[in-house]
Each structure stands twice: as C-alpha cells, then as structure tokens.
Coordinates of C-alpha atoms and ligand atoms in Angstrom, one line a residue:
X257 CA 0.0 0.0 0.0
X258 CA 1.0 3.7 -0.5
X259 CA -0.1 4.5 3.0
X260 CA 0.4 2.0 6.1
X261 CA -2.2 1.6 8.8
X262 CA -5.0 2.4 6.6
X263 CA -8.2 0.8 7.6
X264 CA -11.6 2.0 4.9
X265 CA -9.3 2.6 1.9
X266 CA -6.9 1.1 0.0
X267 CA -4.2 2.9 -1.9
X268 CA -1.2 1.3 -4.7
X269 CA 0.8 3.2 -6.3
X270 CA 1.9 1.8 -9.7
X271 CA 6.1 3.1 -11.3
X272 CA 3.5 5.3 -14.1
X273 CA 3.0 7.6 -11.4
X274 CA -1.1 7.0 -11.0
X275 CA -1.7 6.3 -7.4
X276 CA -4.9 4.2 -7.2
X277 CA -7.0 4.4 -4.2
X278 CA -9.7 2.2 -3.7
X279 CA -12.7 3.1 -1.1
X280 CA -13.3 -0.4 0.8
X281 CA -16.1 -0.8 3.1
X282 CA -18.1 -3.2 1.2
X283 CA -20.7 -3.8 4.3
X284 CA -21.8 -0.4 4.6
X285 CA -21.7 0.1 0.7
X286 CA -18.6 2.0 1.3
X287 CA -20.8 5.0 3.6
X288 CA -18.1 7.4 4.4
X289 CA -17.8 7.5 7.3
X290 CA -15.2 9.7 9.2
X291 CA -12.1 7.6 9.2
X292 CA -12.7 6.7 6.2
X293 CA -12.3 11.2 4.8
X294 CA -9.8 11.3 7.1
X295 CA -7.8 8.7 5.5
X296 CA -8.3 9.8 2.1
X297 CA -7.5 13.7 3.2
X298 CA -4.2 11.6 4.9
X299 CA -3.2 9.9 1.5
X300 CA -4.3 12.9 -0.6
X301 CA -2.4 15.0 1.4
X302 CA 1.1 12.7 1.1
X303 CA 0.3 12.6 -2.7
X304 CA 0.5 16.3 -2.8
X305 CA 4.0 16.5 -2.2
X306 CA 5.1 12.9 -3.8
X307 CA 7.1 13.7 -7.2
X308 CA 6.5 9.6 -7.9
X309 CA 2.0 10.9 -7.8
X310 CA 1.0 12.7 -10.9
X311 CA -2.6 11.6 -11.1
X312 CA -5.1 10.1 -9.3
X313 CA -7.5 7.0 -9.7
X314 CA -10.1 7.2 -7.0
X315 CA -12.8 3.9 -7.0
X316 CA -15.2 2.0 -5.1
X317 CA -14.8 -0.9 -6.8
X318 CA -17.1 -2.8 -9.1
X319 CA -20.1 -2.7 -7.2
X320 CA -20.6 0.4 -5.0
X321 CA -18.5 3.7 -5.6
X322 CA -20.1 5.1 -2.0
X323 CA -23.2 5.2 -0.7
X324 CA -23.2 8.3 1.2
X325 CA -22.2 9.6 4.7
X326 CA -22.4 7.2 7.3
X327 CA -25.8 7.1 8.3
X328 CA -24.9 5.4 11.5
X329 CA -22.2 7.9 12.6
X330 CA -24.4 11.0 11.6
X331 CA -27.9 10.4 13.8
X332 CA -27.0 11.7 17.1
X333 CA -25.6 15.0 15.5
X334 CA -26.7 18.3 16.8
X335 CA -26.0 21.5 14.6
X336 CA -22.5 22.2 16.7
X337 CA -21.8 18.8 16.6
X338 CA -22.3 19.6 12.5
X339 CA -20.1 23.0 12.4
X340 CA -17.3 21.4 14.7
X341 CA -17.4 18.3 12.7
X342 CA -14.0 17.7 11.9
X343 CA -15.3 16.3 8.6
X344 CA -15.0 19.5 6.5
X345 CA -11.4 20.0 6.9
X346 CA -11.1 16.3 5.6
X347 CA -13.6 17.6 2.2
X348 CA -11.1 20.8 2.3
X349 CA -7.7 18.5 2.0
X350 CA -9.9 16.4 -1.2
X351 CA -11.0 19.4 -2.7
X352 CA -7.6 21.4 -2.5
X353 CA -5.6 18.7 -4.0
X354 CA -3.7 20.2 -6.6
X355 CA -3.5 17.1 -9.3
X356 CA -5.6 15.4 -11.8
X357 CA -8.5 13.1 -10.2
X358 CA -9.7 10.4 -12.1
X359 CA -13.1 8.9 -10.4
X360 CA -14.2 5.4 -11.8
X361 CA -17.7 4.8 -10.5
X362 CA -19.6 1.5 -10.8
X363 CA -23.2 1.0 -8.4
X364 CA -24.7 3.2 -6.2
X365 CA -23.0 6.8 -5.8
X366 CA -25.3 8.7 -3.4
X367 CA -25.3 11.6 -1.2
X368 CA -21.6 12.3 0.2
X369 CA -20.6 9.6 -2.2
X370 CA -21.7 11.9 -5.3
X371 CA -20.4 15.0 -3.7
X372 CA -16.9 13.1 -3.5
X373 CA -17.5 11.7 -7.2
X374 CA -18.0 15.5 -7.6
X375 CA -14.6 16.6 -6.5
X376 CA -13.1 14.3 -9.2
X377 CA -11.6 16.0 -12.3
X378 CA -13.3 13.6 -15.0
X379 CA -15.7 11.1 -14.0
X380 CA -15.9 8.1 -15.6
X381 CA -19.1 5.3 -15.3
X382 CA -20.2 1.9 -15.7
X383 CA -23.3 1.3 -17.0
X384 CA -24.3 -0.3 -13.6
X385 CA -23.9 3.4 -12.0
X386 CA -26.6 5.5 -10.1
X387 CA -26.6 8.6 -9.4
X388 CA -28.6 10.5 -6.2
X389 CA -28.7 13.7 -3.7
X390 CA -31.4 11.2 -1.4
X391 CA -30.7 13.4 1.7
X392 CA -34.1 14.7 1.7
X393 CA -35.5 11.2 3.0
X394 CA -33.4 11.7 5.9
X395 CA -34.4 15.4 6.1
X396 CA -31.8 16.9 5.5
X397 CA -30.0 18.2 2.1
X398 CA -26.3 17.9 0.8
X399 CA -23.9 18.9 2.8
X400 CA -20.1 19.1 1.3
X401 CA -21.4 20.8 -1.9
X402 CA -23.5 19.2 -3.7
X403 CA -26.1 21.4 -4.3
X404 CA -23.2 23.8 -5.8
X405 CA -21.6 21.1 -7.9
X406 CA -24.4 19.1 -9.0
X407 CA -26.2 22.9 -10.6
X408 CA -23.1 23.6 -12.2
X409 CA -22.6 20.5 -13.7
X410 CA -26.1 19.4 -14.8
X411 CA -28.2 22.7 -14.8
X412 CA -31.0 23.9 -12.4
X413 CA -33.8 21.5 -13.4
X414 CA -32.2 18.2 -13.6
X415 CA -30.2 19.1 -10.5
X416 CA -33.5 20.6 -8.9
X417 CA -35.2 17.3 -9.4
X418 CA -32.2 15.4 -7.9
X419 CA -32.0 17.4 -4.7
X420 CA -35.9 17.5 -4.0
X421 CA -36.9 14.4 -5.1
X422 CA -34.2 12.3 -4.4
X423 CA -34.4 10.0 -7.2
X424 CA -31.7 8.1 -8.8
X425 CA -30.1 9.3 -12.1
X426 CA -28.8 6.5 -14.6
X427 CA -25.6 6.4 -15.8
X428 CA -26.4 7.3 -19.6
X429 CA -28.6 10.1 -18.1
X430 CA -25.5 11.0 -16.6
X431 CA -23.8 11.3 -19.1
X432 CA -25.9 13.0 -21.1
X433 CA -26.3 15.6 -18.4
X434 CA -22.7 16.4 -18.5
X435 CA -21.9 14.7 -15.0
X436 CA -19.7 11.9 -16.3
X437 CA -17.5 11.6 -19.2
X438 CA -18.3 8.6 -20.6
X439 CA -20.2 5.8 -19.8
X440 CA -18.5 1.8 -20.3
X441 CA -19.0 -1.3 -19.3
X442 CA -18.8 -2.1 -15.6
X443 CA -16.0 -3.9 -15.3
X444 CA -14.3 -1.5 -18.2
X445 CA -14.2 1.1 -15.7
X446 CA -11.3 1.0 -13.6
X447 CA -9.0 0.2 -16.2
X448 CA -10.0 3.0 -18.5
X449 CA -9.6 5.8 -15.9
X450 CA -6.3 4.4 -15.1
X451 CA -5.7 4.6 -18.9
X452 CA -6.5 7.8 -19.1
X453 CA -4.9 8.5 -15.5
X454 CA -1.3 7.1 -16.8
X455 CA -1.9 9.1 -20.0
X456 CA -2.5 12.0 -18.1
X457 CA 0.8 11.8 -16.0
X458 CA 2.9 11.6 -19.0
X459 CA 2.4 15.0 -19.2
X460 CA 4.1 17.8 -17.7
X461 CA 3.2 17.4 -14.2
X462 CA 3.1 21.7 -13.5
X463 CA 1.2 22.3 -16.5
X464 CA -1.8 19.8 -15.8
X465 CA -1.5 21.6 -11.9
X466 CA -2.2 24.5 -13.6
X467 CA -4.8 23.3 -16.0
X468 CA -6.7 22.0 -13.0
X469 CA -6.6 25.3 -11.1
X470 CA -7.6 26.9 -14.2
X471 CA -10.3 25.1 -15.1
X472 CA -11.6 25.0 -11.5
X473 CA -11.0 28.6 -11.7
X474 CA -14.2 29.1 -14.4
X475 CA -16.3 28.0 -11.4
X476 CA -14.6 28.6 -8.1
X477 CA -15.2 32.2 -7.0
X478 CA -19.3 31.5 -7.2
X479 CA -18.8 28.4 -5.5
X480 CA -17.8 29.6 -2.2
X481 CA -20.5 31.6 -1.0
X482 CA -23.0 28.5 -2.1
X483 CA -21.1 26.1 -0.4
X484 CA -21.0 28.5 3.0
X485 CA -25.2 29.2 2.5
X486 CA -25.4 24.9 2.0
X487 CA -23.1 24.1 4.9
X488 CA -25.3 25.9 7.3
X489 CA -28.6 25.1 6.2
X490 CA -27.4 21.7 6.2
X491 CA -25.9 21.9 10.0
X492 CA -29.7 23.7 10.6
X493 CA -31.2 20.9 9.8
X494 CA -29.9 18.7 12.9
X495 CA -32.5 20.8 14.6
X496 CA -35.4 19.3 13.4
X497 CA -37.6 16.5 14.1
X498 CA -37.5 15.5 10.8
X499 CA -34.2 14.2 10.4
X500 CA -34.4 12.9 14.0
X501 CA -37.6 11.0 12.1
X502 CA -35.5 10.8 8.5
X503 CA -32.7 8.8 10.1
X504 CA -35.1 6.8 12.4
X505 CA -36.8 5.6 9.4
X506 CA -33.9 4.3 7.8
X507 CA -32.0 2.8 10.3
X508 CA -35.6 0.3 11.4
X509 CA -36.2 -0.1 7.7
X510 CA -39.3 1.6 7.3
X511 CA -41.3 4.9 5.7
X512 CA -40.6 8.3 7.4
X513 CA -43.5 10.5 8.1
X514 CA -42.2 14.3 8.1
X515 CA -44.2 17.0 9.8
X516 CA -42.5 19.9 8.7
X517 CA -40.9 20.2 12.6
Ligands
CO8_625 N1 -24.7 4.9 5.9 C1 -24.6 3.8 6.7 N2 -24.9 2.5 6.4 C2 -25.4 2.4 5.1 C3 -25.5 3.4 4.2 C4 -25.1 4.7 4.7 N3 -25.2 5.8 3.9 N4 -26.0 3.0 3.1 C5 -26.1 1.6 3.2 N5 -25.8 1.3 4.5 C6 -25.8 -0.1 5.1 C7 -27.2 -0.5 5.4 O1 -27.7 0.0 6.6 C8 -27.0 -2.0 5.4 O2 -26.5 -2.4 6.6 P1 -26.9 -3.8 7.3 O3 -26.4 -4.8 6.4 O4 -26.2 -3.8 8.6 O5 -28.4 -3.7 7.4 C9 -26.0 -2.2 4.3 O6 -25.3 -1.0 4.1 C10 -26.6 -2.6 3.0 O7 -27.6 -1.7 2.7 P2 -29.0 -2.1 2.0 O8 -29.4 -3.4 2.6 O9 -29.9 -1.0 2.1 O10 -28.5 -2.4 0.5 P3 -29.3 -2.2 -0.8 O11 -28.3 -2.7 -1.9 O12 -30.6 -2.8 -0.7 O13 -29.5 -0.6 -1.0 C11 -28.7 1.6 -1.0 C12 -28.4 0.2 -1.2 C13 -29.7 2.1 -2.1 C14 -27.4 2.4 -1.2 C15 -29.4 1.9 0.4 O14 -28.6 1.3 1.3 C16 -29.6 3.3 0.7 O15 -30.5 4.0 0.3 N6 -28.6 3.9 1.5 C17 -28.7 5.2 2.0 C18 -28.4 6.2 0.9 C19 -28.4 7.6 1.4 O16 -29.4 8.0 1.9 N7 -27.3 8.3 1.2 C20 -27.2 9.6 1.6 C21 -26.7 9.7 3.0 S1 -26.7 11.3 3.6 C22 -25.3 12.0 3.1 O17 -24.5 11.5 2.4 C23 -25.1 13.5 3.4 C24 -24.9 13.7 4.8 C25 -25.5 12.8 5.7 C26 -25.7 13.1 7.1 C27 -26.6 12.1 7.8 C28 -27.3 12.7 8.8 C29 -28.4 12.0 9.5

C-alpha cells in the first residue's frame, strides 16, 4: 500500500506515477464515514507532495462507488456537533488537492458519495452506476457541496429534481447531463480511468496543476458563498424533528412521516 495503517481505503501506487485508491467498506456500501475522509485527506495529502503521484485514480470498486455519509455515525448529531465536525477539513484537504482526479464509479453513488465523485476532475461510469442527492429522505440536504456542484454541472432543473426528489439518475442520463465523461462497461471502468490517469501523467506534471486550477478557476469564486449558505442550512437541519424522524426511518427499515418540525 502507498499508505500504512489504513483501515476504509486502500491505496497502490503503480512506477507510471497513478496512485490508485480504492474506497473499501463493502458492508456499509462503502458509507463514508469519518475515518474513512480522514484517510483519504491523509493519502491525498502525502500525494501532494510525492514527485512519484502525478494523477489520481479514485474507485469503489465494481459494485458500489459510496453510498453516502455514514448514516450510522451521523444520527446523534446536533448542529455544533455539524459546524465542529472535523469532517470538513477532511472535504477541504480532497477538494484542495492540486492534481488530476480520475473517479471510476460502478453501483450506487449517493449523497456524500456523489459530492466526493464531484470533486473528481473527470468522471468516468459503468453502465451499472446510479446517481442521487437522497438526503431529503433523511431530512436533510447535501452537505459538502452538492447542491453547488451538481447545478453547475447538470443545470438547475435536472439538479433541482435530484436534490428535491431524491431520485436516482442512470448512468447514460448522466452522461448525457454532463456529470460523467463517458459511460462503459462495468468492469471496463477502472482500467479505463487508469488509462486515461497514466496518460495524463505523462504530461508535464506543473502544466496539468495548472490546467486544473484553471479550469476550476471558471467556477470557483461562485462556489464559495454557495457552499457556506449549503453548509449551514445543512448543520440547521440537525435541529429538526424530521431528520431525527428521517434517520429513524432508515436505520428500522421503514417509511418516514415528516411534519415539517
Ligand atoms: N450509511 C450507513 N450505512 C449504510 C448506508 C449509509 N449511507 N448505506 C447503506 N448502508 C448499510 C445499510 O444500513 C445496510 O447495513 P446492514 O447490512 O447492517 O443492514 C448495508 O449497508 C446494506 O444496505 P442495504 O441493505 O440498504 O443495501 P441495498 O443494496 O438494498 O441498497 C442503497 C443500497 C440504495 C445504497 C441503500 O442502502 C440506501 O438507500 N442507503 C442510503 C443512501 C443515502 O441516503 N445516502 C445519503 C446519506 S446522507 C449524506 O450522504 C449526506 C450527509 C448525511 C448526514 C446524515 C445525517 C443524518
């Protein structure tokens, strides 16, 4: 492994320079939970300053790419639980790293899971993908982004209809909406963004830093204020009875009945 100790991901790095990382908690359909960001912001953070890393291939697997924020870990939250989360310095160290992301995403990729597929550079998707903002079941709404991200990449309507519905988008609809890059068989995936991946680090490694920055630039200075207005209204929502109800729900397995407490 690239990184020793690491429990929730694994990490290889190959001699083209494209360090692989693979999320792996296959029980929990690879929820992220914290030590599982904290480890990626660990290995991110070594890859920034490793000459050997000059792209990034960032997976679930063939099955699941990550089905959200741990659930689980989440329920007891208040809102200053929420703003003192150590959690977004963890999103800070994924979104400030400085070189090409390749995501490869096969299965479900929901909530936290599709604001991390978010924070790749290019996305690439099996046919078998899924795409969903379902945080309004639990009450709640995106929290590291998403509802930035998601309207810049897909437009207001489609992105609209994710966030307040909370339906699934397919892979080809995906696609089509400008989320991923190109759509290929499932088990295609992972070997085509590390294609692409070792292509990418054949360039020069400071000119695709700064082709990143700049393209992130187009978007960037908008971004922040969104993502400050989403992060609170997110932490707001701990307040409510509805995501006390929300999580409830899904942790016995049955419907939620929200009351607009
Ligand atoms: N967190 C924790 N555990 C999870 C999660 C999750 N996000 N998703 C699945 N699991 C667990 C299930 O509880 C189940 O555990 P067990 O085997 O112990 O019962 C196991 O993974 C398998 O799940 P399912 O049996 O449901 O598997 P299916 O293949 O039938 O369904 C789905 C897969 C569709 C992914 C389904 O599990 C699901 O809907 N998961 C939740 C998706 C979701 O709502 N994601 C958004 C989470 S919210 C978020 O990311 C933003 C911030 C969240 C803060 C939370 C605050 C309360």
């Amino acid at each position: 492994p690239y990184l020793d100790g690491l429990e929730d991901i694994l990490t290889s790095l190959d001699d083209s320079f494209v360090l692989s990382i693979q999320i792996n908690r296959p029980k929990a359909r690879n929820a992220l939970r914290t030590n599982l960001l904290k480890e990626l912001a660990d290995t991110l953070d070594k890859a920034t300053h490793d000459d050997m890393v000059r792209a990034v291939v960032l997976t679930g697997g063939a099955k699941v790419f990550a089905a959200g924020a741990d659930i689980t870990e989440m329920a007891d939250k208040t809102p200053v639980d929420v703003m003192n989360d150590p959690r977004s310095g963890y999103w800070m160290a994924i979104r400030n790293f400085p070189k090409p992301m390749i995501g490869a995403v096969n299965g479900f990729c929901l909530g936290g899971g599709n604001e991390l597929a978010m924070h790749c550079d290019v996305l690439l998707a099996g046919t078998n993908a899924q795409f969903g903002q379902p945080e309004i079941n639990l009450g709640i709404i995106p929290g590291a982004g998403g509802t930035q991200r998601l309207t810049q990449m897909i437009g207001k309507s489609k992105a609209m209809r994710m966030v307040l519905s909370g339906q699934f988008m397919s892979a080809h609809e995906a696609e089509k909406a400008g989320l991923v890059a190109e759509v290929c068989e499932p088990e295609l995936t992972i070997d085509k963004a590390m294609a692409l991946a070792k292509t990418i680090a054949t360039k020069p490694p400071v000119a695709a830093r700064l082709a990143k920055e700049s393209v992130l630039k187009a978007s960037d200075a908008m971004l922040a204020q969104g993502i400050a207005f989403e992060r609170r209204s997110f932490a707001t929502l701990f307040a409510t009875q509805d995501k006390a109800e929300g999580v409830s729900a899904f942790m016995e397995k049955r419907k939620p009945t929200f009351k607009g407490q």
